[in-house]
Amino acid sequence: ESSQALSKADSQLVAMHEFAAEMYHHILLNTEEGQAALDYLENRGFTRELIEKYRIGWSLPEWNYMATALQRKGYSEAELVESGLAIEREQGNGFFDRFRGRIMYPIMNESGKTIAFSGRILENTKQEAKYMNSPESPIFQKSQVLYNVHQARNTIRKNRKIILFEGFMDVIEASKA
């Protein structure tokens, strides 16, 4: 149980991810831009309840709306890059969003705060990987995170058992069952 207080810098990175998760989730559920992704999820058997439980979202297929929104909230260029949510342009003039046009699955820490994302493209194309994940960062080390552990913790304690799945979609499928 790692309950050390987060450093100020790490708290900022978590806050950025929480902001992004809320925004992606809002876009999926409440905008015309999110409708195709919402239809896709509903056709795959996702209920509103599941979408809300896992805070699933949609990243617009635009180049830099998230980077712009984060900068408007006062986050620095260094924080943008360190968060992994934005990538600095090679010419050095501005940033672009890492996640564009993807269904966004937040990855939470053991306290239920978003620390990373996995983004899935809607249509499989040869040019793009089906899934894109956040890079490792000060708040996200892949080998240290169990997806959904914050929601499973009480059940694990009660049953003194844990079932591990390889992928986060397997966890969601199992919870549907």
PDB file of C-alpha atoms in Angstrom:
ATOM      1  CA  GLU A   1       0.000   0.000   0.000  1.00  0.00           C
ATOM      2  CA  SER A   2       1.919   3.037  -1.223  1.00  0.00           C
ATOM      3  CA  SER A   3       0.206   5.896   0.532  1.00  0.00           C
ATOM      4  CA  GLN A   4       3.075   8.368   0.506  1.00  0.00           C
ATOM      5  CA  ALA A   5       1.839  11.839  -0.289  1.00  0.00           C
ATOM      6  CA  LEU A   6       2.508  12.811  -3.893  1.00  0.00           C
ATOM      7  CA  SER A   7       5.076  15.510  -4.509  1.00  0.00           C
ATOM      8  CA  LYS A   8       3.717  18.809  -5.777  1.00  0.00           C
ATOM      9  CA  ALA A   9       5.028  18.029  -9.278  1.00  0.00           C
ATOM     10  CA  ASP A  10       3.399  14.591  -9.287  1.00  0.00           C
ATOM     11  CA  SER A  11       0.124  16.043  -7.984  1.00  0.00           C
ATOM     12  CA  GLN A  12       0.143  18.453 -10.937  1.00  0.00           C
ATOM     13  CA  LEU A  13       0.596  15.531 -13.370  1.00  0.00           C
ATOM     14  CA  VAL A  14      -2.278  13.630 -11.737  1.00  0.00           C
ATOM     15  CA  ALA A  15      -4.469  16.750 -11.906  1.00  0.00           C
ATOM     16  CA  MET A  16      -3.685  17.083 -15.635  1.00  0.00           C
ATOM     17  CA  HIS A  17      -4.727  13.465 -16.227  1.00  0.00           C
ATOM     18  CA  GLU A  18      -7.890  13.892 -14.177  1.00  0.00           C
ATOM     19  CA  PHE A  19      -8.762  17.007 -16.200  1.00  0.00           C
ATOM     20  CA  ALA A  20      -8.126  15.138 -19.476  1.00  0.00           C
ATOM     21  CA  ALA A  21     -10.188  12.134 -18.312  1.00  0.00           C
ATOM     22  CA  GLU A  22     -13.143  14.384 -17.442  1.00  0.00           C
ATOM     23  CA  MET A  23     -12.916  16.175 -20.760  1.00  0.00           C
ATOM     24  CA  TYR A  24     -12.656  12.972 -22.831  1.00  0.00           C
ATOM     25  CA  HIS A  25     -15.563  11.456 -20.877  1.00  0.00           C
ATOM     26  CA  HIS A  26     -17.702  14.568 -21.386  1.00  0.00           C
ATOM     27  CA  ILE A  27     -16.976  14.627 -25.137  1.00  0.00           C
ATOM     28  CA  LEU A  28     -17.988  10.965 -25.488  1.00  0.00           C
ATOM     29  CA  LEU A  29     -21.257  11.273 -23.592  1.00  0.00           C
ATOM     30  CA  ASN A  30     -22.431  14.793 -24.375  1.00  0.00           C
ATOM     31  CA  THR A  31     -21.266  15.941 -27.811  1.00  0.00           C
ATOM     32  CA  GLU A  32     -22.021  15.284 -31.468  1.00  0.00           C
ATOM     33  CA  GLU A  33     -18.292  14.649 -31.994  1.00  0.00           C
ATOM     34  CA  GLY A  34     -18.469  11.769 -29.539  1.00  0.00           C
ATOM     35  CA  GLN A  35     -21.562  10.136 -31.014  1.00  0.00           C
ATOM     36  CA  ALA A  36     -19.837   7.724 -33.435  1.00  0.00           C
ATOM     37  CA  ALA A  37     -17.581   6.452 -30.643  1.00  0.00           C
ATOM     38  CA  LEU A  38     -20.559   6.126 -28.289  1.00  0.00           C
ATOM     39  CA  ASP A  39     -22.481   4.156 -30.943  1.00  0.00           C
ATOM     40  CA  TYR A  40     -19.448   1.917 -31.436  1.00  0.00           C
ATOM     41  CA  LEU A  41     -19.218   1.201 -27.697  1.00  0.00           C
ATOM     42  CA  GLU A  42     -22.959   0.572 -27.351  1.00  0.00           C
ATOM     43  CA  ASN A  43     -22.812  -1.833 -30.314  1.00  0.00           C
ATOM     44  CA  ARG A  44     -20.014  -3.654 -28.495  1.00  0.00           C
ATOM     45  CA  GLY A  45     -22.307  -4.105 -25.494  1.00  0.00           C
ATOM     46  CA  PHE A  46     -21.120  -1.228 -23.332  1.00  0.00           C
ATOM     47  CA  THR A  47     -23.901   0.233 -21.208  1.00  0.00           C
ATOM     48  CA  ARG A  48     -23.949   3.838 -19.955  1.00  0.00           C
ATOM     49  CA  GLU A  49     -23.260   2.377 -16.521  1.00  0.00           C
ATOM     50  CA  LEU A  50     -20.069   0.634 -17.709  1.00  0.00           C
ATOM     51  CA  ILE A  51     -18.922   3.707 -19.616  1.00  0.00           C
ATOM     52  CA  GLU A  52     -19.359   5.753 -16.443  1.00  0.00           C
ATOM     53  CA  LYS A  53     -17.854   3.140 -14.117  1.00  0.00           C
ATOM     54  CA  TYR A  54     -14.667   3.014 -16.202  1.00  0.00           C
ATOM     55  CA  ARG A  55     -14.811   6.741 -17.153  1.00  0.00           C
ATOM     56  CA  ILE A  56     -14.364   5.903 -20.830  1.00  0.00           C
ATOM     57  CA  GLY A  57     -13.994   8.883 -23.150  1.00  0.00           C
ATOM     58  CA  TRP A  58     -13.277  10.098 -26.665  1.00  0.00           C
ATOM     59  CA  SER A  59     -10.348  12.218 -27.851  1.00  0.00           C
ATOM     60  CA  LEU A  60     -11.240  14.513 -30.721  1.00  0.00           C
ATOM     61  CA  PRO A  61      -9.332  13.853 -33.960  1.00  0.00           C
ATOM     62  CA  GLU A  62      -7.925  17.401 -33.811  1.00  0.00           C
ATOM     63  CA  TRP A  63      -4.237  18.129 -33.494  1.00  0.00           C
ATOM     64  CA  ASN A  64      -4.008  20.135 -30.294  1.00  0.00           C
ATOM     65  CA  TYR A  65      -7.270  20.803 -28.465  1.00  0.00           C
ATOM     66  CA  MET A  66      -6.093  18.980 -25.299  1.00  0.00           C
ATOM     67  CA  ALA A  67      -2.670  20.661 -25.283  1.00  0.00           C
ATOM     68  CA  THR A  68      -4.415  24.023 -25.718  1.00  0.00           C
ATOM     69  CA  ALA A  69      -6.959  23.281 -22.975  1.00  0.00           C
ATOM     70  CA  LEU A  70      -4.177  22.246 -20.557  1.00  0.00           C
ATOM     71  CA  GLN A  71      -2.164  25.382 -21.324  1.00  0.00           C
ATOM     72  CA  ARG A  72      -5.284  27.498 -20.750  1.00  0.00           C
ATOM     73  CA  LYS A  73      -5.594  25.847 -17.324  1.00  0.00           C
ATOM     74  CA  GLY A  74      -2.107  27.161 -16.587  1.00  0.00           C
ATOM     75  CA  TYR A  75       0.042  24.067 -17.043  1.00  0.00           C
ATOM     76  CA  SER A  76       3.568  24.741 -18.268  1.00  0.00           C
ATOM     77  CA  GLU A  77       5.157  23.459 -21.466  1.00  0.00           C
ATOM     78  CA  ALA A  78       7.454  21.248 -19.394  1.00  0.00           C
ATOM     79  CA  GLU A  79       4.422  19.735 -17.617  1.00  0.00           C
ATOM     80  CA  LEU A  80       2.681  19.133 -20.963  1.00  0.00           C
ATOM     81  CA  VAL A  81       5.629  17.109 -22.214  1.00  0.00           C
ATOM     82  CA  GLU A  82       6.253  15.301 -18.926  1.00  0.00           C
ATOM     83  CA  SER A  83       2.585  14.268 -18.679  1.00  0.00           C
ATOM     84  CA  GLY A  84       2.810  12.459 -22.013  1.00  0.00           C
ATOM     85  CA  LEU A  85      -0.529  14.007 -23.030  1.00  0.00           C
ATOM     86  CA  ALA A  86       1.177  16.301 -25.537  1.00  0.00           C
ATOM     87  CA  ILE A  87       4.244  16.003 -27.740  1.00  0.00           C
ATOM     88  CA  GLU A  88       6.464  18.922 -28.687  1.00  0.00           C
ATOM     89  CA  ARG A  89       6.552  19.622 -32.431  1.00  0.00           C
ATOM     90  CA  GLU A  90       9.919  18.917 -34.037  1.00  0.00           C
ATOM     91  CA  GLN A  91      10.133  22.502 -35.302  1.00  0.00           C
ATOM     92  CA  GLY A  92       9.712  23.500 -31.672  1.00  0.00           C
ATOM     93  CA  ASN A  93       6.677  25.732 -32.299  1.00  0.00           C
ATOM     94  CA  GLY A  94       3.990  24.369 -30.047  1.00  0.00           C
ATOM     95  CA  PHE A  95       2.585  20.970 -29.203  1.00  0.00           C
ATOM     96  CA  PHE A  96       0.248  18.325 -30.522  1.00  0.00           C
ATOM     97  CA  ASP A  97      -1.952  15.875 -28.652  1.00  0.00           C
ATOM     98  CA  ARG A  98      -0.646  12.326 -28.259  1.00  0.00           C
ATOM     99  CA  PHE A  99      -4.199  10.959 -28.391  1.00  0.00           C
ATOM    100  CA  ARG A 100      -6.358  11.970 -31.359  1.00  0.00           C
ATOM    101  CA  GLY A 101      -9.525  10.261 -32.537  1.00  0.00           C
ATOM    102  CA  ARG A 102      -9.391   7.451 -29.992  1.00  0.00           C
ATOM    103  CA  ILE A 103     -11.688   5.870 -27.436  1.00  0.00           C
ATOM    104  CA  MET A 104      -9.956   6.709 -24.189  1.00  0.00           C
ATOM    105  CA  TYR A 105      -9.634   4.262 -21.307  1.00  0.00           C
ATOM    106  CA  PRO A 106      -8.220   5.962 -18.204  1.00  0.00           C
ATOM    107  CA  ILE A 107      -5.747   3.984 -16.130  1.00  0.00           C
ATOM    108  CA  MET A 108      -6.077   4.805 -12.441  1.00  0.00           C
ATOM    109  CA  ASN A 109      -3.775   4.436  -9.480  1.00  0.00           C
ATOM    110  CA  GLU A 110      -4.805   2.636  -6.301  1.00  0.00           C
ATOM    111  CA  SER A 111      -6.643   5.757  -5.079  1.00  0.00           C
ATOM    112  CA  GLY A 112      -8.724   5.898  -8.266  1.00  0.00           C
ATOM    113  CA  LYS A 113      -6.963   8.916  -9.803  1.00  0.00           C
ATOM    114  CA  THR A 114      -6.147   8.892 -13.517  1.00  0.00           C
ATOM    115  CA  ILE A 115      -2.410   8.534 -14.172  1.00  0.00           C
ATOM    116  CA  ALA A 116      -2.338   7.325 -17.795  1.00  0.00           C
ATOM    117  CA  PHE A 117      -4.501   6.330 -20.760  1.00  0.00           C
ATOM    118  CA  SER A 118      -4.906   3.646 -23.327  1.00  0.00           C
ATOM    119  CA  GLY A 119      -6.532   4.943 -26.502  1.00  0.00           C
ATOM    120  CA  ARG A 120      -8.170   2.699 -29.100  1.00  0.00           C
ATOM    121  CA  ILE A 121      -8.803   3.772 -32.684  1.00  0.00           C
ATOM    122  CA  LEU A 122     -12.331   3.287 -33.999  1.00  0.00           C
ATOM    123  CA  GLU A 123     -11.526   1.948 -37.445  1.00  0.00           C
ATOM    124  CA  ASN A 124      -8.618  -0.383 -37.833  1.00  0.00           C
ATOM    125  CA  THR A 125      -6.223   1.107 -40.333  1.00  0.00           C
ATOM    126  CA  LYS A 126      -2.844  -0.246 -41.312  1.00  0.00           C
ATOM    127  CA  GLN A 127      -1.115   3.074 -40.589  1.00  0.00           C
ATOM    128  CA  GLU A 128      -2.013   3.259 -36.921  1.00  0.00           C
ATOM    129  CA  ALA A 129      -1.631   0.931 -33.981  1.00  0.00           C
ATOM    130  CA  LYS A 130      -4.986  -0.268 -32.639  1.00  0.00           C
ATOM    131  CA  TYR A 131      -4.014   0.808 -29.105  1.00  0.00           C
ATOM    132  CA  MET A 132      -1.806   3.669 -28.047  1.00  0.00           C
ATOM    133  CA  ASN A 133      -0.712   3.965 -24.430  1.00  0.00           C
ATOM    134  CA  SER A 134       0.665   6.773 -22.325  1.00  0.00           C
ATOM    135  CA  PRO A 135       4.430   6.717 -22.002  1.00  0.00           C
ATOM    136  CA  GLU A 136       5.945   5.989 -18.617  1.00  0.00           C
ATOM    137  CA  SER A 137       6.131   9.105 -16.465  1.00  0.00           C
ATOM    138  CA  PRO A 138       6.880  10.039 -12.847  1.00  0.00           C
ATOM    139  CA  ILE A 139       3.277   9.018 -11.967  1.00  0.00           C
ATOM    140  CA  PHE A 140       2.949   5.979 -14.273  1.00  0.00           C
ATOM    141  CA  GLN A 141       5.264   2.996 -14.265  1.00  0.00           C
ATOM    142  CA  LYS A 142       3.526   0.236 -16.190  1.00  0.00           C
ATOM    143  CA  SER A 143       4.991  -2.577 -14.087  1.00  0.00           C
ATOM    144  CA  GLN A 144       3.647  -0.957 -10.894  1.00  0.00           C
ATOM    145  CA  VAL A 145       0.006  -0.544 -11.916  1.00  0.00           C
ATOM    146  CA  LEU A 146      -2.832  -3.063 -11.839  1.00  0.00           C
ATOM    147  CA  TYR A 147      -5.782  -1.876 -13.921  1.00  0.00           C
ATOM    148  CA  ASN A 148      -8.967  -1.414 -11.858  1.00  0.00           C
ATOM    149  CA  VAL A 149      -7.330  -2.341  -8.535  1.00  0.00           C
ATOM    150  CA  HIS A 150      -8.956   0.727  -6.914  1.00  0.00           C
ATOM    151  CA  GLN A 151     -12.435  -0.734  -7.622  1.00  0.00           C
ATOM    152  CA  ALA A 152     -11.490  -4.342  -6.840  1.00  0.00           C
ATOM    153  CA  ARG A 153      -9.671  -3.678  -3.560  1.00  0.00           C
ATOM    154  CA  ASN A 154     -12.581  -4.397  -1.175  1.00  0.00           C
ATOM    155  CA  THR A 155     -13.568  -7.594  -2.995  1.00  0.00           C
ATOM    156  CA  ILE A 156      -9.952  -8.740  -2.966  1.00  0.00           C
ATOM    157  CA  ARG A 157      -9.751  -8.143   0.804  1.00  0.00           C
ATOM    158  CA  LYS A 158     -13.079  -9.832   1.465  1.00  0.00           C
ATOM    159  CA  ASN A 159     -12.403 -12.925  -0.675  1.00  0.00           C
ATOM    160  CA  ARG A 160      -8.645 -12.999  -0.094  1.00  0.00           C
ATOM    161  CA  LYS A 161      -8.336 -13.754  -3.818  1.00  0.00           C
ATOM    162  CA  ILE A 162      -7.326 -11.823  -6.886  1.00  0.00           C
ATOM    163  CA  ILE A 163      -7.874 -12.706 -10.523  1.00  0.00           C
ATOM    164  CA  LEU A 164      -5.415 -11.168 -12.958  1.00  0.00           C
ATOM    165  CA  PHE A 165      -6.229 -10.566 -16.602  1.00  0.00           C
ATOM    166  CA  GLU A 166      -3.780  -9.769 -19.341  1.00  0.00           C
ATOM    167  CA  GLY A 167      -5.608  -6.790 -20.812  1.00  0.00           C
ATOM    168  CA  PHE A 168      -7.863  -4.071 -19.463  1.00  0.00           C
ATOM    169  CA  MET A 169     -10.608  -5.003 -21.952  1.00  0.00           C
ATOM    170  CA  ASP A 170     -10.665  -8.462 -20.337  1.00  0.00           C
ATOM    171  CA  VAL A 171     -11.236  -6.811 -16.957  1.00  0.00           C
ATOM    172  CA  ILE A 172     -14.163  -4.819 -18.367  1.00  0.00           C
ATOM    173  CA  GLU A 173     -15.628  -7.907 -20.104  1.00  0.00           C
ATOM    174  CA  ALA A 174     -15.387  -9.869 -16.864  1.00  0.00           C
ATOM    175  CA  SER A 175     -17.186  -7.127 -14.958  1.00  0.00           C
ATOM    176  CA  LYS A 176     -19.932  -7.157 -17.624  1.00  0.00           C
ATOM    177  CA  ALA A 177     -20.325 -10.922 -17.074  1.00  0.00           C
TER     178      ALA A 177
END
